[in-house]
Short mmCIF file of C-alpha atoms and ligand atoms in Angstrom, two decimals:
data_model
loop_
_atom_site.label_atom_id
_atom_site.label_comp_id
_atom_site.label_asym_id
_atom_site.label_seq_id
_atom_site.Cartn_x
_atom_site.Cartn_y
_atom_site.Cartn_z
CA MET C 1 -5.25 -25.87 -10.61
CA GLY C 2 -8.05 -25.16 -8.11
CA LYS C 3 -11.10 -22.96 -8.30
CA LEU C 4 -12.56 -20.09 -6.38
CA PHE C 5 -16.32 -19.74 -5.99
CA ILE C 6 -17.99 -16.42 -5.25
CA GLU C 7 -21.66 -16.10 -4.44
CA GLY C 8 -22.45 -12.45 -5.08
CA GLY C 9 -25.11 -10.05 -3.92
CA LYS C 10 -24.16 -9.90 -0.23
CA PRO C 11 -23.72 -6.52 1.49
CA LEU C 12 -20.02 -6.13 2.32
CA ALA C 13 -18.91 -4.13 5.32
CA GLY C 14 -16.21 -4.15 7.96
CA LYS C 15 -12.47 -4.04 8.30
CA VAL C 16 -9.76 -5.87 6.42
CA GLU C 17 -6.17 -6.14 7.61
CA ILE C 18 -3.73 -5.61 4.76
CA SER C 19 -0.68 -7.89 4.53
CA GLY C 20 2.93 -7.01 3.79
CA ALA C 21 3.68 -6.00 0.20
CA LYS C 22 4.20 -8.87 -2.23
CA ASN C 23 6.40 -6.85 -4.55
CA SER C 24 8.61 -5.81 -1.63
CA ALA C 25 8.80 -9.31 -0.18
CA VAL C 26 10.02 -10.87 -3.42
CA ALA C 27 12.83 -8.30 -3.63
CA LEU C 28 13.73 -8.26 0.08
CA ILE C 29 14.18 -12.05 0.22
CA PRO C 30 16.98 -12.12 -2.40
CA ALA C 31 18.37 -8.82 -1.04
CA ALA C 32 18.92 -10.59 2.30
CA LEU C 33 21.46 -12.87 0.57
CA LEU C 34 23.82 -9.90 0.25
CA ALA C 35 24.38 -9.86 4.03
CA ASP C 36 27.12 -11.79 5.78
CA GLY C 37 24.74 -12.68 8.60
CA PRO C 38 21.10 -13.55 9.26
CA VAL C 39 18.37 -11.17 8.11
CA VAL C 40 14.89 -11.31 9.65
CA ILE C 41 12.02 -9.98 7.57
CA GLU C 42 8.70 -9.36 9.33
CA ASN C 43 5.14 -8.66 8.14
CA LEU C 44 5.77 -11.22 5.42
CA PRO C 45 2.72 -12.12 3.32
CA ARG C 46 2.23 -15.90 3.16
CA ILE C 47 1.60 -16.10 -0.55
CA GLN C 48 2.71 -18.51 -3.24
CA ASP C 49 5.50 -16.28 -4.59
CA VAL C 50 7.09 -16.13 -1.13
CA GLU C 51 6.85 -19.92 -0.72
CA ILE C 52 8.51 -20.46 -4.12
CA TYR C 53 11.29 -17.99 -3.35
CA THR C 54 11.95 -19.78 -0.06
CA GLU C 55 12.32 -23.06 -1.94
CA ILE C 56 14.73 -21.48 -4.44
CA LEU C 57 16.92 -20.19 -1.59
CA ARG C 58 16.90 -23.58 0.13
CA ASP C 59 17.80 -25.28 -3.18
CA MET C 60 20.83 -22.99 -3.29
CA GLY C 61 21.88 -24.01 0.22
CA ALA C 62 20.81 -20.93 2.22
CA ASP C 63 19.50 -21.43 5.76
CA VAL C 64 15.90 -20.30 5.77
CA LEU C 65 13.46 -20.36 8.65
CA LEU C 66 9.90 -19.49 7.64
CA GLU C 67 7.39 -19.13 10.47
CA GLY C 68 4.04 -17.32 10.56
CA ASP C 69 4.59 -13.85 9.15
CA TRP C 70 8.37 -13.74 9.39
CA ILE C 71 11.36 -15.28 7.70
CA GLU C 72 15.01 -15.57 8.74
CA ILE C 73 17.49 -15.87 5.90
CA ASP C 74 21.14 -16.67 6.39
CA GLY C 75 22.92 -16.67 3.04
CA ARG C 76 26.36 -17.59 4.42
CA SER C 77 25.95 -21.26 3.54
CA LEU C 78 24.65 -20.52 0.03
CA ARG C 79 26.51 -22.20 -2.83
CA PRO C 80 26.40 -20.11 -5.98
CA MET C 81 25.16 -22.59 -8.59
CA THR C 82 23.52 -22.56 -11.96
CA MET C 83 19.76 -22.27 -11.53
CA PRO C 84 18.20 -23.11 -14.88
CA ASN C 85 14.48 -22.79 -15.50
CA GLY C 86 12.36 -24.89 -13.11
CA ARG C 87 11.39 -22.91 -10.02
CA VAL C 88 12.86 -19.60 -11.25
CA LYS C 89 10.40 -19.73 -14.14
CA LYS C 90 7.51 -19.74 -11.69
CA LEU C 91 7.86 -16.10 -10.73
CA ARG C 92 8.99 -12.82 -12.23
CA ALA C 93 10.99 -11.65 -9.26
CA SER C 94 13.50 -14.51 -9.53
CA TYR C 95 15.43 -11.97 -11.64
CA TYR C 96 16.50 -10.28 -8.39
CA LEU C 97 18.86 -13.24 -7.89
CA TRP C 98 20.90 -11.71 -10.73
CA GLY C 99 21.58 -8.46 -8.86
CA ALA C 100 21.95 -10.04 -5.42
CA LEU C 101 24.33 -12.85 -6.42
CA LEU C 102 26.30 -10.74 -8.89
CA GLY C 103 26.80 -8.20 -6.08
CA LYS C 104 27.83 -10.84 -3.58
CA TYR C 105 29.90 -13.30 -5.63
CA GLY C 106 30.71 -11.40 -8.82
CA GLU C 107 28.96 -14.10 -10.81
CA VAL C 108 25.57 -15.67 -11.29
CA SER C 109 23.84 -18.11 -13.66
CA VAL C 110 20.08 -18.00 -13.27
CA GLY C 111 17.39 -18.69 -15.88
CA LEU C 112 15.12 -16.06 -17.35
CA PRO C 113 12.12 -15.33 -15.10
CA GLY C 114 8.46 -16.27 -15.53
CA GLY C 115 5.52 -14.44 -13.94
CA CYS C 116 2.17 -13.19 -15.20
CA ASP C 117 1.70 -13.22 -18.96
CA LEU C 118 1.14 -9.53 -19.69
CA GLY C 119 2.63 -9.53 -23.19
CA PRO C 120 6.35 -8.95 -23.79
CA ARG C 121 8.29 -8.23 -20.59
CA PRO C 122 11.89 -7.58 -21.66
CA VAL C 123 14.82 -7.41 -19.22
CA ASP C 124 17.16 -5.32 -21.39
CA LEU C 125 17.39 -2.51 -18.84
CA HIS C 126 18.51 -4.91 -16.11
CA ILE C 127 21.21 -6.27 -18.42
CA LYS C 128 22.37 -2.81 -19.52
CA GLY C 129 22.65 -1.84 -15.87
CA PHE C 130 24.78 -4.88 -14.97
CA GLN C 131 26.98 -4.30 -18.02
CA ALA C 132 27.48 -0.67 -17.00
CA LEU C 133 28.72 -1.96 -13.62
CA GLY C 134 31.29 -4.08 -15.47
CA ALA C 135 29.59 -7.48 -15.77
CA ARG C 136 29.88 -9.65 -18.88
CA VAL C 137 26.44 -11.03 -19.64
CA GLU C 138 25.62 -14.03 -21.81
CA ASN C 139 22.31 -15.70 -22.52
CA LYS C 140 23.07 -19.44 -22.69
CA ASN C 141 19.84 -21.09 -23.84
CA GLY C 142 17.68 -19.02 -21.53
CA VAL C 143 20.11 -19.07 -18.59
CA MET C 144 21.60 -15.63 -17.96
CA SER C 145 25.27 -15.97 -17.02
CA MET C 146 26.92 -12.86 -15.63
CA LYS C 147 30.44 -12.39 -14.39
CA ALA C 148 32.59 -9.48 -13.23
CA ASP C 149 36.12 -9.51 -11.82
CA ARG C 150 35.16 -6.42 -9.86
CA LEU C 151 31.87 -4.50 -10.09
CA ARG C 152 32.53 -0.78 -10.38
CA GLY C 153 30.03 2.03 -9.77
CA ALA C 154 28.66 3.81 -12.83
CA ARG C 155 26.16 6.45 -13.92
CA ILE C 156 23.14 4.61 -15.38
CA TYR C 157 20.23 6.28 -17.14
CA LEU C 158 17.17 4.05 -17.47
CA ASP C 159 15.48 4.57 -20.85
CA LEU C 160 12.18 3.53 -19.27
CA VAL C 161 11.03 3.76 -15.67
CA SER C 162 11.43 0.17 -14.46
CA VAL C 163 10.80 -1.09 -10.94
CA GLY C 164 12.72 -4.32 -11.48
CA ALA C 165 15.75 -2.74 -13.17
CA THR C 166 15.98 -0.03 -10.48
CA ILE C 167 15.98 -2.62 -7.68
CA ASN C 168 18.32 -5.02 -9.48
CA ILE C 169 20.92 -2.30 -10.10
CA MET C 170 20.61 -1.16 -6.47
CA LEU C 171 21.28 -4.73 -5.30
CA ALA C 172 24.41 -5.22 -7.39
CA ALA C 173 25.71 -1.66 -6.86
CA SER C 174 25.45 -1.91 -3.08
CA ARG C 175 28.51 -4.24 -3.16
CA ALA C 176 30.31 -2.55 -6.11
CA GLU C 177 33.39 -0.37 -5.81
CA GLY C 178 32.56 3.35 -5.79
CA LEU C 179 29.50 5.39 -6.61
CA THR C 180 26.55 4.31 -8.79
CA VAL C 181 23.94 6.86 -9.83
CA ILE C 182 20.64 5.61 -11.28
CA GLU C 183 18.84 8.30 -13.26
CA ASN C 184 15.19 8.09 -14.30
CA ALA C 185 14.82 5.54 -11.49
CA ALA C 186 11.40 4.18 -10.55
CA ARG C 187 9.92 5.74 -7.39
CA GLU C 188 7.62 2.96 -6.16
CA PRO C 189 7.36 2.54 -2.36
CA GLU C 190 8.73 -1.00 -2.76
CA ILE C 191 12.01 0.52 -3.99
CA VAL C 192 12.22 2.63 -0.83
CA ASP C 193 11.52 -0.53 1.19
CA VAL C 194 14.42 -2.40 -0.43
CA ALA C 195 16.74 0.59 0.04
CA THR C 196 15.73 0.74 3.72
CA LEU C 197 16.65 -2.92 4.20
CA LEU C 198 19.98 -2.49 2.39
CA ASN C 199 20.81 0.62 4.43
CA ASN C 200 19.99 -1.26 7.65
CA MET C 201 22.41 -3.92 6.41
CA GLY C 202 25.09 -1.20 6.16
CA ALA C 203 24.68 0.00 2.57
CA ASN C 204 24.83 3.66 1.65
CA ILE C 205 21.84 4.45 -0.60
CA LYS C 206 20.39 7.92 -0.95
CA GLY C 207 17.45 9.21 -2.98
CA ALA C 208 15.28 6.08 -3.11
CA GLY C 209 11.73 7.31 -3.77
CA THR C 210 13.02 10.01 -6.15
CA ASP C 211 14.15 9.56 -9.76
CA VAL C 212 17.86 9.81 -8.90
CA ILE C 213 19.31 7.15 -6.60
CA ARG C 214 22.93 7.29 -5.42
CA ILE C 215 24.56 4.12 -4.13
CA GLU C 216 28.03 4.17 -2.57
CA GLY C 217 29.21 0.56 -2.71
CA THR C 218 30.56 -1.23 0.33
CA ASP C 219 32.54 -4.44 0.88
CA ARG C 220 30.47 -5.99 3.62
CA LEU C 221 26.82 -5.97 4.57
CA ARG C 222 25.53 -7.29 7.90
CA GLY C 223 22.38 -9.03 9.11
CA CYS C 224 19.46 -7.00 10.50
CA ARG C 225 15.68 -6.99 11.09
CA HIS C 226 13.20 -5.39 8.74
CA THR C 227 9.42 -4.96 8.60
CA ILE C 228 7.78 -4.99 5.15
CA ILE C 229 5.56 -2.06 4.15
CA PRO C 230 1.83 -2.73 3.64
CA ASP C 231 0.73 -4.02 0.25
CA ARG C 232 -0.77 -0.99 -1.52
CA ILE C 233 -2.05 -3.17 -4.37
CA GLU C 234 -3.88 -5.56 -2.03
CA ALA C 235 -5.30 -2.52 -0.21
CA GLY C 236 -6.31 -0.87 -3.50
CA SER C 237 -8.02 -4.10 -4.58
CA TYR C 238 -10.23 -4.11 -1.48
CA MET C 239 -10.96 -0.38 -1.88
CA ILE C 240 -12.11 -0.94 -5.47
CA LEU C 241 -14.12 -3.96 -4.41
CA ALA C 242 -15.86 -1.89 -1.70
CA ALA C 243 -16.84 0.75 -4.24
CA ALA C 244 -18.01 -1.86 -6.79
CA VAL C 245 -20.41 -3.61 -4.38
CA ARG C 246 -21.54 -0.32 -2.78
CA GLY C 247 -20.12 -1.58 0.51
CA ASP C 248 -18.51 0.10 3.51
CA VAL C 249 -15.01 -1.28 3.95
CA THR C 250 -12.01 -0.04 5.92
CA VAL C 251 -8.56 -1.24 4.87
CA GLU C 252 -6.28 -1.29 7.89
CA ASN C 253 -2.48 -1.28 8.24
CA VAL C 254 -1.96 0.82 5.11
CA ILE C 255 0.05 3.93 4.25
CA PRO C 256 -2.67 6.23 2.80
CA LYS C 257 -0.05 8.30 0.93
CA HIS C 258 0.79 5.18 -1.17
CA LEU C 259 -2.84 5.00 -2.31
CA GLU C 260 -3.48 8.64 -3.23
CA SER C 261 -4.05 7.94 -6.92
CA VAL C 262 -6.60 5.25 -6.07
CA SER C 263 -8.40 7.35 -3.44
CA ALA C 264 -8.56 10.24 -5.94
CA LYS C 265 -10.14 8.07 -8.68
CA LEU C 266 -12.67 6.56 -6.28
CA ARG C 267 -13.66 10.05 -5.12
CA GLU C 268 -13.93 11.14 -8.76
CA ILE C 269 -16.50 8.43 -9.50
CA GLY C 270 -18.41 9.51 -6.41
CA ALA C 271 -17.43 7.08 -3.64
CA THR C 272 -16.68 8.44 -0.18
CA VAL C 273 -13.06 7.88 0.86
CA VAL C 274 -11.98 8.74 4.40
CA GLU C 275 -8.29 8.54 5.24
CA ASP C 276 -6.94 8.08 8.74
CA ASP C 277 -3.31 7.63 9.93
CA ASP C 278 -3.02 4.01 8.86
CA SER C 279 -6.42 3.13 7.43
CA ILE C 280 -8.75 4.14 4.62
CA ARG C 281 -12.53 3.72 4.67
CA VAL C 282 -14.39 3.46 1.37
CA ILE C 283 -18.16 3.89 1.34
CA GLY C 284 -19.89 3.06 -1.92
CA ARG C 285 -22.73 5.08 -3.42
CA GLU C 286 -25.60 3.97 -5.62
CA ARG C 287 -24.92 6.54 -8.37
CA TYR C 288 -21.44 7.01 -9.78
CA SER C 289 -19.97 9.10 -12.62
CA PRO C 290 -17.90 7.55 -15.42
CA VAL C 291 -14.17 8.43 -15.46
CA ASP C 292 -11.05 8.03 -17.56
CA VAL C 293 -8.09 6.27 -15.98
CA LYS C 294 -4.51 6.15 -17.27
CA THR C 295 -1.96 3.95 -15.59
CA ALA C 296 1.50 5.38 -14.93
CA PRO C 297 4.57 4.64 -12.82
CA TYR C 298 4.20 5.62 -9.14
CA PRO C 299 2.75 7.97 -7.97
CA GLY C 300 0.39 7.51 -10.93
CA PHE C 301 -2.52 5.07 -11.00
CA PRO C 302 -0.92 1.58 -10.77
CA THR C 303 -1.15 -0.83 -13.69
CA ASP C 304 -1.63 -3.57 -11.08
CA LEU C 305 -5.07 -2.09 -10.29
CA GLN C 306 -6.12 -1.50 -13.88
CA GLN C 307 -7.88 -4.86 -14.08
CA PRO C 308 -10.07 -4.60 -10.93
CA MET C 309 -10.73 -0.95 -11.82
CA THR C 310 -12.09 -2.12 -15.17
CA THR C 311 -14.58 -4.29 -13.29
CA LEU C 312 -15.62 -1.37 -11.10
CA LEU C 313 -16.22 0.78 -14.19
CA THR C 314 -18.60 -1.85 -15.59
CA GLN C 315 -20.75 -0.93 -12.58
CA VAL C 316 -20.71 2.78 -13.36
CA LYS C 317 -23.44 3.96 -15.74
CA GLY C 318 -21.96 5.68 -18.80
CA SER C 319 -18.75 5.46 -20.86
CA SER C 320 -15.38 5.17 -19.16
CA ILE C 321 -11.96 4.63 -20.74
CA ILE C 322 -9.07 2.92 -19.01
CA THR C 323 -5.65 3.08 -20.67
CA ASP C 324 -2.71 0.95 -19.61
CA ASN C 325 0.48 2.85 -20.39
CA ILE C 326 2.71 0.24 -18.75
CA TYR C 327 1.58 -3.03 -20.37
CA ALA C 328 -0.03 -2.94 -23.80
CA ASN C 329 -1.68 -6.36 -23.46
CA ARG C 330 -2.93 -6.49 -19.90
CA PHE C 331 -6.50 -7.06 -20.99
CA ARG C 332 -7.01 -10.80 -20.74
CA HIS C 333 -9.65 -10.26 -18.07
CA VAL C 334 -11.86 -8.41 -20.57
CA ASP C 335 -13.08 -11.51 -22.42
CA GLU C 336 -14.07 -13.06 -19.10
CA LEU C 337 -15.88 -9.90 -17.97
CA ARG C 338 -17.74 -9.94 -21.28
CA ARG C 339 -18.80 -13.52 -20.58
CA MET C 340 -20.33 -12.15 -17.38
CA GLY C 341 -22.29 -9.57 -19.38
CA ALA C 342 -19.97 -6.56 -19.44
CA SER C 343 -19.83 -4.28 -22.45
CA ILE C 344 -16.14 -3.55 -23.07
CA LYS C 345 -14.18 -2.91 -26.25
CA VAL C 346 -10.40 -3.02 -26.34
CA GLU C 347 -8.69 -0.63 -28.74
CA GLY C 348 -4.91 -0.62 -28.61
CA ARG C 349 -3.89 0.10 -25.02
CA SER C 350 -7.36 1.19 -23.96
CA ALA C 351 -10.51 -0.53 -22.76
CA LEU C 352 -13.71 1.34 -23.57
CA ILE C 353 -16.30 0.43 -20.99
CA GLU C 354 -20.03 1.01 -21.41
CA GLY C 355 -20.96 0.65 -17.76
CA GLY C 356 -24.14 0.09 -15.86
CA THR C 357 -24.88 -3.51 -16.85
CA LYS C 358 -25.66 -6.05 -14.15
CA LEU C 359 -23.08 -8.82 -14.36
CA VAL C 360 -24.12 -12.46 -14.08
CA GLY C 361 -22.29 -15.29 -12.34
CA THR C 362 -20.79 -17.89 -14.66
CA LYS C 363 -17.63 -19.98 -15.19
CA VAL C 364 -14.59 -17.81 -15.91
CA VAL C 365 -10.82 -18.23 -16.00
CA ALA C 366 -8.24 -16.08 -14.21
CA SER C 367 -5.36 -15.80 -16.68
CA ASP C 368 -3.11 -13.89 -14.30
CA LEU C 369 -2.99 -12.55 -10.75
CA ARG C 370 -4.78 -9.23 -11.15
CA ALA C 371 -7.19 -10.66 -13.73
CA GLY C 372 -8.12 -13.02 -10.89
CA ILE C 373 -8.98 -10.23 -8.47
CA ALA C 374 -10.88 -8.41 -11.24
CA LEU C 375 -13.09 -11.50 -11.57
CA VAL C 376 -13.51 -11.76 -7.81
CA VAL C 377 -14.80 -8.16 -7.75
CA ALA C 378 -17.06 -8.97 -10.70
CA GLY C 379 -18.41 -12.08 -8.96
CA LEU C 380 -19.24 -10.12 -5.83
CA THR C 381 -21.44 -7.70 -7.81
CA THR C 382 -23.63 -10.47 -9.27
CA ASP C 383 -26.65 -12.16 -7.71
CA GLY C 384 -25.37 -15.59 -8.68
CA ILE C 385 -22.38 -17.89 -8.35
CA THR C 386 -19.15 -17.22 -10.20
CA GLU C 387 -16.71 -20.09 -10.64
CA ILE C 388 -13.16 -18.81 -11.19
CA ASP C 389 -10.64 -21.28 -12.55
CA GLY C 390 -6.93 -20.48 -12.13
CA LEU C 391 -6.87 -20.07 -8.35
CA SER C 392 -3.10 -20.60 -8.33
CA HIS C 393 -2.64 -17.21 -10.02
CA ILE C 394 -4.61 -15.49 -7.26
CA ASP C 395 -2.71 -17.41 -4.55
CA ARG C 396 0.51 -15.91 -5.89
CA GLY C 397 -0.38 -12.51 -4.50
CA TYR C 398 -3.38 -12.38 -2.15
CA GLU C 399 -2.91 -13.72 1.36
CA ASN C 400 -5.96 -15.46 2.82
CA LEU C 401 -8.30 -13.95 0.24
CA VAL C 402 -11.24 -16.17 1.14
CA GLY C 403 -10.84 -15.53 4.88
CA LYS C 404 -10.66 -11.78 4.35
CA LEU C 405 -13.67 -11.74 2.01
CA ARG C 406 -15.74 -13.80 4.44
CA LYS C 407 -14.86 -11.44 7.28
CA LEU C 408 -16.45 -8.67 5.20
CA GLY C 409 -19.61 -10.75 4.78
CA ALA C 410 -18.93 -12.28 1.37
CA SER C 411 -19.78 -15.82 0.47
CA ALA C 412 -16.61 -17.31 -1.04
CA TRP C 413 -14.96 -20.71 -0.99
CA ARG C 414 -12.18 -22.55 -2.72
CA GLU C 415 -11.92 -25.97 -4.15
CA THR C 416 -8.46 -27.45 -4.38
CA THR C 417 -9.40 -30.41 -6.59
CA THR C 418 -11.78 -30.42 -9.55
CA PRO C 419 -14.80 -32.64 -8.89
CA SER C 420 -17.84 -32.54 -11.15
CA ASN C 421 -20.27 -31.68 -8.34
CA ALA C 422 -18.75 -28.50 -7.06
CA MET C 423 -21.44 -27.79 -4.48
CA LYS C 424 -20.70 -25.25 -1.83
CA GLY C 425 -19.37 -26.90 1.33
CA ASP C 426 -19.89 -30.38 -0.07
CA ASN C 427 -16.85 -32.44 0.70
CA SER C 428 -18.58 -35.78 0.95
CA ASP C 429 -16.66 -37.02 -2.10
CA GLY C 430 -13.31 -36.17 -0.57
CA THR C 431 -13.03 -32.79 -2.27
CA GLN C 432 -11.08 -30.35 -0.16
CA PHE C 433 -12.57 -26.98 0.65
CA ASP C 434 -10.43 -24.60 2.57
CA ALA C 435 -10.38 -20.95 3.41
C1 EPZ L 1 6.98 -4.76 -11.32
O1 EPZ L 1 7.30 -5.54 -12.46
C2 EPZ L 1 5.92 -5.53 -10.58
N1 EPZ L 1 6.45 -6.85 -10.24
C3 EPZ L 1 4.66 -5.67 -11.42
O2 EPZ L 1 3.67 -6.24 -10.60
C4 EPZ L 1 4.18 -4.30 -11.88
O3 EPZ L 1 3.12 -4.45 -12.78
C5 EPZ L 1 5.31 -3.53 -12.56
O4 EPZ L 1 6.48 -3.48 -11.69
C6 EPZ L 1 4.94 -2.10 -12.90
O5 EPZ L 1 4.56 -1.41 -11.75
C7 EPZ L 1 7.26 -6.99 -9.22
O6 EPZ L 1 7.58 -6.05 -8.51
C8 EPZ L 1 7.75 -8.35 -8.93
P1 EPZ L 1 8.82 -2.81 -14.80
P2 EPZ L 1 8.60 -5.19 -13.31
O7 EPZ L 1 10.21 -3.20 -15.06
O8 EPZ L 1 9.59 -4.59 -12.39
C9 EPZ L 1 9.23 -2.34 -19.54
C10 EPZ L 1 1.80 -7.60 -10.10
O9 EPZ L 1 0.65 -7.76 -10.57
N2 EPZ L 1 10.59 -2.87 -19.36
O10 EPZ L 1 8.58 -1.62 -13.91
O11 EPZ L 1 8.99 -6.39 -14.05
C11 EPZ L 1 8.16 -3.39 -19.20
O12 EPZ L 1 7.90 -4.24 -20.27
C12 EPZ L 1 2.99 -7.44 -11.00
O13 EPZ L 1 2.04 -7.58 -8.88
C13 EPZ L 1 11.45 -2.93 -20.45
O14 EPZ L 1 11.09 -2.56 -21.58
O15 EPZ L 1 8.02 -4.07 -14.26
C14 EPZ L 1 6.99 -2.51 -18.81
O16 EPZ L 1 6.35 -2.07 -19.97
C15 EPZ L 1 2.77 -7.76 -12.41
N3 EPZ L 1 12.72 -3.41 -20.27
C16 EPZ L 1 7.66 -1.30 -18.15
O17 EPZ L 1 9.02 -1.31 -18.59
C17 EPZ L 1 13.16 -3.82 -19.04
O18 EPZ L 1 14.33 -4.24 -18.94
C18 EPZ L 1 7.65 -1.31 -16.63
O19 EPZ L 1 8.07 -2.60 -16.17
C19 EPZ L 1 12.29 -3.75 -17.94
C20 EPZ L 1 11.01 -3.27 -18.12
#
């Protein structure tokens, strides 16, 4: 599994370069399969989810060249085949193969996705969307088989705002016959990013970024180059971290507009937030005010930052409430924070935080990706050593976390095997430590 060690109590200051967006990358990679030519995607984060997706594409016969921060995908040699569980179970975004392959070949058989355990994560809206476009959908022992003689554009109203369903319908509809209109579409920047790639490939998509998206289907899509937008969730994580440790951190290569809800909350607690064209500086303060936070679809406060925000609020004297309106059970980090000394009660969808307690370093477990970063933030506020098990969850979404933390002055290291004497820097017994 691997562990991450954080020695807290260091002053953190400096600049951190934000990588390309994970949740764009994992949609752009399958989207590239729709083209009848090579697609180059730049500013690619080198994270576990990207590596797994690359392996899935290679398994299916696509030509994939992955180098540094770019990838070239040529889907012309891909053989549509049944992909049961296995690798597709390792990440949520494998469900984008449904939309991409259904759009391209009119059929697909790919297993149900995996991803972080945040409670029930149904895919009914994806399926309803594909059915509206004319696909027959069957669940054969966990493998979703979809087939359409010809996909035809349709008017689709999403009962709930869903990032995944919006993107999946866009993927399939871009090669359908006629006009598809998605109403109550999600407005996340990652959706605009995918629409930009598809349009550069020759698709005709209008309205991405609003709640009505119009897609005029086309027969052929061509190869192109695309640069991924910055990861607003990675950036928000470092902003929250800066506030929690009372540091002075500038996140660089960001789109400040994408982070308005986060900047606003940090200002509300009393941190100083200074926006520039493509950077945001967060300067922590000793005294903060408690706040209430409610997660909501973009442009609301992102559920993906609810967990690190909970940690920050443990460092704010007074009572704060954080409510997750997207996932009812995204609170598995709370038990671990309590083990570090936090006073938090979960009631329904809300965490009630009695902040102002000094956290202590101990052994904790990251149950999912953002729980992992919440524990990293917690560890940095302590005066001791925090041992975080479940490093593989964090590796799914944070590129070079240890390197970036160290650049800010943190003491952090990883251990990729599990020896009994996990001493910092001690690799005399063959244990591997890497950044
Ligand atoms: C995306 O998941 C992100 N993942 C998640 O990021 C993020 O938390 C989520 O959007 C919300 O912003 C990727 O982009 C790969 P949804 P997605 O469909 O698309 C319900 C992270 O930490 N719903 O927008 O799967 C669903 O249960 C991850 O980076 C249905 O009921 O989320 C949830 O309550 C974790 N039926 C709500 O809608 C459906 O068919 C929003 O989910 C689909 C969703």
